[in-house]
Backbone as JSON, one array per atom type, in Angstrom:
{
  "sequence": "MNNFNLVSLANNHTLDYGEDGLVETKTFLSQFNIDSSGHPSQVKDTDIVKKSIRGQKIAFASFNFSS",
  "N": [[-51.16, 84.51, 99.29], [-50.61, 82.59, 102.74], [-53.43, 82.49, 105.24], [-53.32, 83.0, 107.93], [-54.63, 83.77, 111.31], [-54.54, 83.12, 113.82], [-51.4, 81.49, 116.09], [-49.81, 79.04, 117.78], [-47.38, 79.72, 120.43], [-46.33, 77.61, 122.11], [-44.15, 75.96, 122.06], [-40.89, 74.4, 121.91], [-39.2, 75.74, 121.16], [-40.08, 78.71, 121.25], [-38.27, 80.31, 122.98], [-36.21, 80.51, 121.94], [-34.48, 83.22, 121.49], [-34.94, 84.44, 124.16], [-36.4, 85.89, 126.23], [-36.55, 88.45, 125.55], [-37.07, 88.01, 122.64], [-39.2, 86.75, 122.58], [-41.53, 88.42, 123.37], [-40.74, 90.54, 120.67], [-41.52, 88.85, 119.16], [-44.18, 88.37, 119.7], [-45.45, 90.94, 119.41], [-44.74, 91.73, 117.02], [-46.36, 89.59, 115.85], [-48.87, 90.9, 116.74], [-48.96, 93.04, 115.25], [-50.22, 92.32, 112.53], [-52.19, 91.94, 112.87], [-52.92, 88.91, 114.27], [-53.59, 86.59, 116.64], [-52.23, 84.84, 119.45], [-51.72, 82.35, 121.93], [-50.43, 80.24, 124.11], [-47.58, 79.7, 126.19], [-44.01, 79.26, 126.48], [-43.19, 78.61, 129.39], [-44.99, 79.03, 130.89], [-48.05, 79.58, 131.71], [-50.78, 81.95, 131.42], [-54.06, 83.1, 131.94], [-54.4, 85.29, 129.95], [-52.86, 84.02, 127.9], [-54.66, 82.45, 126.68], [-56.76, 82.26, 123.92], [-60.33, 83.75, 122.84], [-62.47, 82.82, 120.8], [-65.13, 84.16, 119.13], [-66.84, 81.65, 116.78], [-68.62, 81.84, 113.83], [-70.83, 81.89, 115.5], [-70.39, 80.11, 117.76], [-69.23, 79.81, 120.67], [-65.27, 79.29, 120.78], [-62.43, 78.19, 123.18], [-58.73, 79.05, 122.67], [-55.75, 77.45, 123.45], [-52.59, 76.64, 124.24], [-49.88, 74.35, 125.14], [-47.08, 73.83, 126.7], [-44.84, 71.07, 127.66], [-41.79, 71.21, 129.5], [-38.98, 69.66, 130.68]],
  "CA": [[-50.42, 84.26, 100.83], [-51.59, 82.12, 104.03], [-54.49, 84.11, 106.0], [-53.62, 82.81, 109.4], [-55.56, 84.78, 112.3], [-54.16, 82.44, 114.95], [-50.78, 80.56, 116.0], [-49.1, 78.5, 119.09], [-46.17, 79.89, 121.07], [-45.6, 76.63, 122.8], [-43.04, 74.85, 121.59], [-39.5, 74.24, 122.22], [-38.06, 76.66, 120.22], [-39.89, 79.6, 121.08], [-37.51, 80.94, 124.23], [-34.15, 80.17, 121.26], [-33.93, 84.5, 121.54], [-35.09, 85.01, 124.9], [-37.9, 86.68, 126.72], [-37.41, 89.97, 124.1], [-37.05, 87.28, 121.32], [-40.71, 86.19, 122.34], [-41.51, 89.85, 123.0], [-41.21, 91.36, 119.91], [-42.51, 88.25, 118.34], [-45.34, 88.61, 120.02], [-45.58, 92.08, 118.94], [-45.25, 91.39, 114.97], [-47.89, 89.19, 115.58], [-50.3, 91.7, 116.94], [-49.41, 94.06, 114.21], [-50.78, 91.67, 111.77], [-54.02, 90.73, 114.17], [-52.51, 87.46, 114.28], [-53.9, 86.01, 117.52], [-51.16, 84.07, 119.84], [-51.82, 81.3, 122.62], [-49.37, 79.6, 124.9], [-45.69, 80.27, 126.52], [-43.08, 77.81, 126.48], [-42.89, 78.18, 130.6], [-46.09, 79.44, 131.75], [-49.65, 80.1, 131.52], [-51.69, 82.9, 132.09], [-55.07, 83.74, 131.22], [-54.14, 86.32, 128.64], [-52.27, 83.08, 127.31], [-55.93, 81.63, 126.17], [-57.71, 83.16, 122.98], [-61.15, 83.08, 123.1], [-63.21, 83.48, 120.31], [-66.54, 83.37, 118.11], [-67.02, 81.26, 115.21], [-70.01, 81.09, 113.33], [-72.17, 81.71, 116.66], [-69.73, 79.17, 118.17], [-67.7, 80.0, 121.27], [-64.07, 78.36, 121.22], [-61.26, 78.66, 123.59], [-57.79, 78.0, 122.36], [-55.09, 77.11, 124.88], [-51.38, 75.85, 124.3], [-49.38, 74.48, 126.68], [-45.5, 73.34, 126.08], [-43.99, 70.3, 129.08], [-40.17, 70.6, 129.58], [-38.64, 69.19, 132.59]],
  "C": [[-51.38, 83.39, 101.98], [-52.43, 83.27, 104.6], [-54.46, 83.21, 107.43], [-53.9, 83.55, 110.35], [-54.85, 84.5, 113.57], [-52.63, 81.57, 115.58], [-50.11, 80.16, 117.63], [-47.92, 78.86, 119.48], [-45.36, 78.55, 121.65], [-45.1, 75.42, 122.36], [-42.1, 75.17, 122.03], [-38.41, 75.53, 121.77], [-38.4, 78.58, 120.57], [-38.87, 80.64, 122.33], [-35.68, 80.88, 122.88], [-33.65, 81.67, 121.24], [-34.67, 85.15, 122.81], [-36.58, 85.01, 124.96], [-38.05, 88.15, 125.73], [-37.49, 89.52, 122.9], [-38.75, 87.43, 121.67], [-41.65, 87.57, 122.19], [-42.37, 90.83, 121.6], [-41.71, 90.48, 118.59], [-44.1, 88.61, 118.04], [-46.35, 89.56, 119.55], [-45.65, 92.6, 117.76], [-46.43, 90.58, 114.44], [-49.4, 89.97, 115.25], [-50.0, 92.76, 115.86], [-49.76, 93.67, 112.78], [-52.01, 91.17, 112.11], [-53.5, 89.77, 113.94], [-52.68, 87.1, 115.78], [-52.62, 84.88, 118.08], [-51.79, 83.17, 121.01], [-50.71, 80.56, 123.01], [-48.19, 80.11, 125.29], [-45.53, 78.83, 126.64], [-43.42, 77.58, 128.07], [-43.57, 78.57, 131.46], [-46.95, 79.66, 131.07], [-50.47, 80.93, 132.06], [-53.26, 82.03, 131.61], [-55.15, 84.39, 130.1], [-53.73, 84.89, 127.61], [-53.21, 82.52, 126.16], [-56.72, 82.72, 124.95], [-58.95, 82.28, 122.93], [-61.78, 83.76, 121.74], [-64.51, 82.77, 119.87], [-66.35, 83.11, 116.98], [-68.17, 81.05, 114.58], [-71.21, 81.0, 113.84], [-70.67, 81.0, 118.0], [-68.89, 79.78, 119.57], [-66.63, 79.08, 121.65], [-63.16, 79.34, 121.59], [-60.27, 77.72, 123.28], [-56.32, 78.17, 122.93], [-53.78, 76.24, 124.52], [-50.74, 75.61, 125.0], [-48.22, 73.13, 125.86], [-45.18, 72.44, 127.58], [-42.59, 70.41, 128.86], [-40.09, 70.43, 131.19], [-36.77, 69.35, 132.83]]
}
């Protein structure tokens, strides 16, 4: 099994099932302790994941630009 603990949601298909689908996806990920960063249409501070890895502080931010 793959050992993912962080995914980006900033892509052009994240809202294929609307905001409800995004909320369901984030709920599913959190049930499995998988962090997510990014939102396809907005960036909020809560979408930036901050971690300490081997003593180093790292922030993960995902961005999607659509016009």
